[in-house]
Coordinates of C-alpha atoms and ligand atoms in Angstrom, one line a residue:
M80 CA 35.4 -43.7 -18.4
T81 CA 37.8 -43.3 -15.5
K82 CA 39.7 -40.1 -16.2
T83 CA 38.1 -37.4 -14.0
L84 CA 38.9 -34.6 -16.4
L85 CA 37.1 -36.4 -19.3
R86 CA 34.2 -37.1 -17.0
A87 CA 33.8 -33.4 -16.0
L88 CA 34.1 -32.3 -19.6
A89 CA 31.3 -34.8 -20.5
G90 CA 29.1 -32.9 -18.0
E91 CA 29.4 -35.0 -14.9
T92 CA 29.3 -33.3 -11.5
L93 CA 32.1 -34.8 -9.4
P94 CA 32.6 -34.8 -5.6
T95 CA 36.1 -33.3 -6.2
P96 CA 36.8 -31.3 -9.4
P97 CA 39.7 -32.4 -11.5
I98 CA 42.7 -30.0 -11.5
W99 CA 45.3 -28.7 -13.8
M100 CA 46.9 -25.3 -14.2
M101 CA 47.6 -23.0 -17.2
R102 CA 51.4 -22.8 -17.7
Q103 CA 51.9 -25.6 -15.3
A104 CA 55.2 -26.4 -17.0
G105 CA 57.0 -23.2 -16.5
R106 CA 59.7 -21.1 -15.0
Y107 CA 58.4 -21.3 -11.4
L108 CA 59.6 -24.9 -11.4
P109 CA 63.4 -25.5 -10.9
E110 CA 63.2 -28.7 -13.0
Y111 CA 61.7 -26.7 -15.9
R112 CA 64.5 -24.1 -15.7
A113 CA 67.1 -27.0 -15.8
T114 CA 65.5 -28.6 -18.9
R115 CA 65.1 -25.3 -20.6
A116 CA 68.8 -24.6 -20.0
K117 CA 69.6 -27.9 -21.5
A118 CA 67.6 -27.1 -24.6
G119 CA 69.3 -23.7 -24.9
D120 CA 66.3 -21.5 -25.6
F121 CA 62.5 -21.7 -25.4
L122 CA 61.8 -22.5 -29.1
S123 CA 64.4 -25.3 -29.1
L124 CA 62.6 -26.7 -26.1
C125 CA 59.3 -26.6 -28.0
Y126 CA 60.8 -28.3 -31.0
T127 CA 62.8 -31.0 -29.2
P128 CA 60.1 -33.7 -28.6
D129 CA 62.0 -35.6 -25.8
L130 CA 62.6 -32.4 -23.9
A131 CA 59.1 -30.9 -24.5
A132 CA 57.6 -34.2 -23.3
E133 CA 59.9 -34.1 -20.3
V134 CA 58.7 -30.6 -19.2
T135 CA 55.1 -31.6 -19.8
L136 CA 55.5 -34.5 -17.4
Q137 CA 57.4 -32.6 -14.7
P138 CA 54.3 -31.0 -13.1
I139 CA 52.4 -34.3 -13.4
R140 CA 55.2 -36.1 -11.4
R141 CA 55.5 -33.3 -8.8
Y142 CA 51.8 -32.7 -8.2
G143 CA 49.7 -35.4 -9.9
F144 CA 47.5 -33.0 -11.9
D145 CA 44.5 -34.6 -13.6
G146 CA 45.4 -32.9 -16.9
A147 CA 48.7 -32.6 -18.8
I148 CA 48.9 -29.8 -21.4
L149 CA 51.2 -30.4 -24.3
F150 CA 54.3 -28.2 -24.0
A151 CA 54.4 -25.9 -27.1
D152 CA 53.3 -22.3 -27.8
I153 CA 50.4 -20.7 -29.7
L154 CA 53.0 -18.8 -31.9
L155 CA 54.4 -22.0 -33.4
L156 CA 51.5 -22.0 -35.9
P157 CA 52.2 -18.6 -37.3
Q158 CA 55.8 -19.7 -37.6
A159 CA 54.7 -22.8 -39.5
L160 CA 52.7 -20.4 -41.8
G161 CA 55.9 -18.6 -42.6
A162 CA 56.2 -15.8 -40.1
D163 CA 59.5 -15.2 -38.5
L164 CA 59.4 -15.8 -34.7
W165 CA 61.9 -15.3 -31.9
F166 CA 61.8 -14.7 -28.2
V167 CA 63.6 -11.8 -26.5
T168 CA 64.6 -12.8 -23.0
G169 CA 62.7 -10.9 -20.4
E170 CA 60.4 -9.3 -23.0
G171 CA 58.5 -11.9 -24.9
P172 CA 57.8 -12.9 -28.4
R173 CA 58.7 -11.0 -31.6
L174 CA 57.4 -11.9 -35.1
S175 CA 57.6 -10.3 -38.5
T176 CA 54.7 -7.9 -38.9
L177 CA 51.8 -8.3 -41.3
T178 CA 50.5 -5.0 -42.5
G179 CA 48.8 -5.7 -45.9
P180 CA 48.1 -8.0 -48.8
E181 CA 51.9 -8.6 -49.6
G182 CA 52.4 -10.0 -46.1
L183 CA 49.4 -12.2 -46.4
G184 CA 50.4 -13.4 -49.9
A185 CA 53.8 -14.5 -48.6
L186 CA 52.2 -17.0 -46.1
K187 CA 51.9 -20.7 -46.7
G188 CA 48.6 -22.6 -47.2
K189 CA 46.7 -24.3 -44.4
D190 CA 47.9 -27.7 -45.4
D191 CA 51.6 -26.7 -45.7
I192 CA 52.3 -26.5 -41.9
H193 CA 52.8 -30.1 -40.9
D194 CA 56.5 -30.6 -41.8
H195 CA 57.3 -27.6 -39.5
L196 CA 55.0 -28.8 -36.8
A197 CA 56.0 -32.5 -36.9
P198 CA 58.0 -32.2 -33.7
V199 CA 54.9 -31.0 -31.8
Y200 CA 52.9 -34.1 -33.0
E201 CA 55.9 -36.3 -32.0
T202 CA 55.7 -34.7 -28.5
V203 CA 52.0 -35.6 -28.3
R204 CA 52.8 -39.2 -29.4
I205 CA 55.5 -39.6 -26.7
L206 CA 53.2 -38.2 -24.0
S207 CA 50.3 -40.4 -24.9
G208 CA 52.6 -43.4 -24.2
E209 CA 54.1 -42.0 -21.0
L210 CA 51.3 -40.3 -19.0
P211 CA 49.8 -42.1 -16.0
A212 CA 46.6 -43.9 -16.9
D213 CA 44.4 -41.4 -15.1
T214 CA 45.9 -38.2 -16.6
T215 CA 44.2 -36.6 -19.6
L216 CA 46.4 -35.2 -22.4
I217 CA 45.3 -31.7 -23.6
G218 CA 46.3 -30.3 -26.9
F219 CA 45.9 -26.6 -27.8
A220 CA 46.1 -23.8 -30.2
G221 CA 45.6 -20.0 -30.1
A222 CA 42.3 -18.7 -31.3
P223 CA 42.5 -16.9 -34.7
W224 CA 42.0 -13.4 -33.2
T225 CA 44.7 -13.8 -30.6
V226 CA 47.1 -15.3 -33.1
A227 CA 46.3 -12.6 -35.6
T228 CA 47.1 -9.8 -33.1
Y229 CA 50.6 -11.2 -32.7
M230 CA 51.1 -11.7 -36.5
I231 CA 50.0 -8.2 -37.3
A232 CA 51.8 -6.3 -34.5
G233 CA 54.8 -8.6 -34.4
R234 CA 54.6 -8.7 -30.6
G235 CA 52.2 -8.6 -27.7
T236 CA 50.4 -5.3 -27.4
P237 CA 48.4 -3.9 -24.5
D238 CA 45.3 -3.0 -26.5
Q239 CA 45.8 -5.0 -29.7
G240 CA 45.8 -1.6 -31.5
P241 CA 47.5 -2.7 -34.8
A242 CA 45.1 -5.6 -35.3
H243 CA 42.1 -3.4 -34.7
A244 CA 43.6 -0.8 -37.1
L245 CA 44.0 -3.4 -39.8
R246 CA 40.6 -4.8 -39.5
Q247 CA 39.2 -1.3 -40.0
S248 CA 41.6 -0.1 -42.7
D249 CA 41.9 -3.3 -44.8
P250 CA 39.1 -5.7 -43.9
A251 CA 39.8 -7.9 -47.0
T252 CA 43.4 -8.6 -45.8
F253 CA 42.3 -9.0 -42.2
D254 CA 39.4 -11.4 -43.0
A255 CA 41.6 -13.5 -45.3
L256 CA 44.2 -13.7 -42.6
M257 CA 41.5 -14.8 -40.0
A258 CA 40.2 -17.4 -42.4
L259 CA 43.7 -18.8 -43.1
I260 CA 44.5 -19.0 -39.3
T261 CA 41.1 -20.6 -38.7
E262 CA 41.5 -23.3 -41.3
A263 CA 45.2 -23.9 -40.4
T264 CA 44.2 -24.2 -36.7
I265 CA 41.7 -27.0 -37.6
E266 CA 44.5 -28.9 -39.4
Y267 CA 46.9 -28.4 -36.6
L268 CA 44.5 -29.5 -33.8
S269 CA 43.3 -32.4 -35.9
L270 CA 46.8 -33.8 -36.2
Q271 CA 47.3 -33.3 -32.4
V272 CA 44.2 -35.4 -31.9
Q273 CA 45.4 -38.0 -34.3
A274 CA 48.7 -38.1 -32.4
G275 CA 46.9 -38.7 -29.1
A276 CA 45.5 -35.5 -27.7
E277 CA 42.3 -36.4 -25.8
V278 CA 41.0 -32.8 -25.4
V279 CA 41.8 -29.6 -27.1
K280 CA 41.8 -26.1 -25.7
I281 CA 41.5 -22.9 -27.8
F282 CA 43.2 -19.9 -26.1
D283 CA 41.7 -16.5 -27.1
S284 CA 43.8 -14.5 -24.7
W285 CA 42.8 -11.1 -26.2
A286 CA 39.1 -11.8 -26.8
G287 CA 38.4 -9.1 -24.2
S288 CA 39.3 -6.3 -26.6
L289 CA 36.5 -7.3 -29.0
K290 CA 33.1 -5.9 -28.2
D291 CA 29.5 -6.7 -29.5
E292 CA 29.5 -7.4 -33.2
A293 CA 33.3 -7.6 -33.4
F294 CA 33.3 -10.2 -30.7
T295 CA 30.7 -12.3 -32.5
T296 CA 32.6 -12.0 -35.8
Y297 CA 36.2 -12.5 -34.7
A298 CA 35.9 -14.5 -31.5
L299 CA 32.6 -16.5 -31.5
K300 CA 32.3 -17.4 -35.2
P301 CA 35.9 -18.7 -35.7
A302 CA 35.6 -20.7 -32.5
R303 CA 32.3 -22.2 -33.7
R304 CA 33.9 -23.1 -37.1
I305 CA 36.9 -24.8 -35.4
V306 CA 34.7 -26.7 -32.9
S307 CA 32.2 -27.9 -35.4
E308 CA 34.8 -29.1 -37.9
L309 CA 36.9 -30.8 -35.3
K310 CA 33.9 -32.6 -33.9
R311 CA 32.9 -33.6 -37.4
R312 CA 36.3 -35.2 -37.9
H313 CA 36.7 -36.5 -34.4
P314 CA 33.2 -37.3 -33.0
G315 CA 33.1 -36.9 -29.2
L316 CA 36.3 -34.8 -29.0
P317 CA 35.9 -32.5 -25.9
V318 CA 36.8 -28.9 -26.5
I319 CA 37.6 -26.2 -23.9
A320 CA 37.1 -22.6 -25.1
F321 CA 38.8 -19.7 -23.3
P322 CA 37.7 -16.3 -24.6
R323 CA 39.6 -14.5 -21.9
Q324 CA 38.1 -11.3 -20.4
A325 CA 34.9 -11.8 -22.4
G326 CA 32.8 -10.6 -19.4
D327 CA 29.1 -10.6 -20.3
A328 CA 30.0 -12.2 -23.7
Y329 CA 30.9 -15.4 -21.8
V330 CA 27.1 -15.9 -21.6
G331 CA 25.9 -18.3 -24.3
F332 CA 29.5 -18.7 -25.7
A333 CA 29.7 -22.5 -25.0
K334 CA 26.2 -23.1 -26.5
A335 CA 26.9 -20.9 -29.6
T336 CA 30.3 -22.5 -30.3
G337 CA 29.6 -26.1 -29.3
A338 CA 32.4 -26.1 -26.8
D339 CA 32.0 -28.6 -24.0
C340 CA 33.7 -26.4 -21.4
L341 CA 34.1 -22.7 -20.9
A342 CA 37.3 -21.5 -19.2
I343 CA 36.8 -18.3 -17.3
D344 CA 39.4 -15.7 -16.1
N345 CA 39.5 -14.4 -12.6
S346 CA 37.7 -11.1 -13.3
V347 CA 34.3 -12.9 -13.0
S348 CA 32.8 -14.2 -9.8
P349 CA 32.4 -18.0 -9.5
D350 CA 28.9 -17.5 -8.0
W351 CA 27.9 -15.6 -11.1
A352 CA 29.5 -18.2 -13.3
A353 CA 27.6 -21.0 -11.5
R354 CA 24.3 -19.2 -12.0
T355 CA 24.8 -17.9 -15.5
L356 CA 27.3 -20.1 -17.3
Q357 CA 27.4 -23.5 -15.7
P358 CA 23.8 -24.5 -16.8
D359 CA 25.2 -24.5 -20.4
S360 CA 28.5 -26.3 -20.0
C361 CA 31.3 -27.4 -17.7
I362 CA 33.2 -24.5 -16.2
Q363 CA 37.0 -24.3 -15.9
G364 CA 38.6 -21.8 -13.5
N365 CA 39.2 -19.4 -12.0
L366 CA 41.6 -18.8 -9.1
D367 CA 43.6 -15.5 -9.4
P368 CA 47.2 -16.6 -10.3
R369 CA 48.5 -14.0 -7.8
H370 CA 47.6 -16.4 -5.0
M371 CA 50.4 -18.7 -6.3
V372 CA 52.8 -15.9 -5.4
T373 CA 51.3 -14.7 -2.2
G374 CA 49.9 -17.9 -0.6
G375 CA 48.6 -18.0 3.0
Q376 CA 45.0 -18.1 4.2
P377 CA 43.7 -15.9 1.3
L378 CA 44.8 -18.7 -1.1
I379 CA 43.0 -21.3 0.9
D380 CA 39.9 -19.2 1.4
E381 CA 39.5 -18.3 -2.3
T382 CA 40.2 -21.8 -3.5
R383 CA 37.4 -23.1 -1.1
Q384 CA 35.1 -20.4 -2.3
I385 CA 35.5 -21.4 -6.0
V386 CA 35.1 -25.1 -5.3
Q387 CA 32.0 -24.3 -3.2
A388 CA 30.5 -22.0 -5.7
L389 CA 30.8 -24.4 -8.7
K390 CA 30.2 -27.7 -6.9
A391 CA 26.6 -28.2 -8.1
G392 CA 27.7 -28.7 -11.7
P393 CA 30.6 -29.9 -13.9
H394 CA 33.8 -28.0 -12.9
V395 CA 37.5 -28.3 -13.7
F396 CA 39.6 -26.4 -11.2
N397 CA 42.2 -24.1 -12.7
L398 CA 43.6 -20.6 -12.5
G399 CA 42.1 -17.7 -14.3
H400 CA 45.3 -17.2 -16.3
G401 CA 48.8 -18.7 -16.4
I402 CA 50.9 -19.2 -13.3
T403 CA 53.7 -16.6 -13.3
P404 CA 57.5 -17.3 -12.9
D405 CA 57.6 -15.7 -9.4
A406 CA 55.1 -18.2 -8.0
D407 CA 56.1 -20.4 -5.1
P408 CA 55.8 -24.2 -6.0
D409 CA 54.7 -24.9 -2.4
N410 CA 51.6 -22.7 -2.9
V411 CA 50.5 -24.9 -5.8
Q412 CA 50.6 -27.9 -3.5
V413 CA 48.5 -26.0 -0.9
M414 CA 45.9 -25.2 -3.7
I415 CA 45.7 -28.9 -4.7
D416 CA 45.4 -30.1 -1.1
T417 CA 42.7 -27.5 -0.5
V418 CA 40.7 -28.6 -3.6
R419 CA 41.1 -32.3 -2.8
G420 CA 41.0 -32.2 1.0
G421 CA 38.5 -29.4 1.7
Ligands
CP3_575 O1 50.3 -24.1 -20.3 C1 51.3 -24.8 -20.5 O2 52.0 -25.2 -19.6 C2 51.5 -25.3 -21.9 C3 52.4 -24.5 -22.7 C4 52.0 -23.1 -23.1 C5 53.0 -22.1 -23.3 N1 52.3 -21.0 -23.8 C6 54.4 -22.2 -22.9 C7 55.2 -20.9 -22.7 C8 50.8 -22.6 -23.6 C9 49.4 -23.3 -23.6 C10 51.0 -21.3 -24.0 C11 50.0 -20.4 -24.6 C12 50.3 -19.0 -25.0 N2 51.4 -18.6 -25.5 C13 49.3 -18.0 -25.0 C14 47.9 -18.1 -24.6 C15 47.7 -18.2 -23.1 C16 48.0 -16.9 -22.4 O3 49.0 -16.9 -21.6 O4 47.3 -15.9 -22.5 C17 50.0 -16.8 -25.4 C18 49.4 -15.5 -25.6 C19 51.3 -17.2 -25.8 C20 52.4 -16.4 -26.4 C21 53.6 -16.2 -25.5 N3 54.4 -17.3 -25.2 C22 54.0 -15.1 -24.7 C23 53.3 -13.8 -24.7 C24 55.1 -15.5 -24.0 C25 56.0 -14.6 -23.2 C26 55.5 -14.3 -21.9 C27 56.2 -15.2 -20.9 O5 55.4 -15.8 -20.1 O6 57.4 -15.3 -21.0 C28 55.4 -16.9 -24.3 C29 56.5 -17.7 -23.8 C30 56.1 -19.0 -23.1 N4 55.2 -19.9 -23.6 C31 56.7 -19.5 -21.9 C32 56.1 -20.7 -21.7 C33 56.5 -21.7 -20.6 C34 57.9 -18.9 -21.2 C35 59.1 -19.0 -22.0 C36 60.4 -19.3 -21.2 O7 60.6 -20.4 -20.7 O8 61.2 -18.4 -21.2

């Protein structure tokens, strides 16, 4: 196996960690903005395979990242299930809201999503033919809890209030929605793998608002179901789990779910992660994305500190969350040079 990202995910400790970056294809890159303008809007970009493949490749050409993440969005799956989806410029996603059994009943079944998602699978196929031989292709989906929070509220929410309210007021509807998203996610990721994705990542961006038993029920158990079924269908498939802001609940998450790699956000210290989490799995992370905006010596110092802290075990260098549109593309190069050159 020559691809460094696959080697790290298989548990190998490498002299230099492989690197990729969440949201590496994004608005901070002028070439992304140009292709997005050509597509017209964000969803057209996601559903036009040639253009989605093009923006996936842009950061690979510019920086030579070790991983390329499929260009798509976690909200395409709810759209395939029948939710309305649109993006308001400068504000973010909007969806139809799901408030009870009628909304749930109107959704499609887990196997009825593939016509809608066919362009995504086509993007994966194009990429698997076009990526450099040493670049690993990463597919992804949102975790059920995070996807449910958007489907219920119809938008991003600071505290996921509407989703918490529904799980308390109407647990039957909430649990059935979680089960549907979980099973549809398995079908969606499975077809990404068949199309050529070599790794999959599950983004649970809002896992941090689940505590104790609720975390186990709505973050850990669905992840375990998705990982075990995917690995049953695709033996040896590496999986990265990202229960963002999980804090102490990061401990044991990789073991309990079967994930090969635990992605961590930048609220936890890499020294703590090395001691507490890395014995169980590969660790991905966790530079504060603000450094991509501010740059300078603090960027170099913190990058070195993370590489140093995690160097005794398997590590994939990444940010703790997505790079933001105001980032300076030159700072990304400084980060990469620091990781690779010391
Ligand atoms: O990482 C990558 O480069 C791959 C593509 C990718 C996107 N979104 C493209 C995107 C991935 C993996 C995602 C995941 C995603 N999408 C998550 C989970 C990760 C996280 O950030 O917590 C979530 C919660 C979403 C939902 C979503 N999509 C939101 C809240 C927004 C609006 C915020 C924003 O940054 O504008 C999006 C839009 C989005 N998804 C953009 C991109 C490049 C920006 C759209 C644009 O070009 O205008």
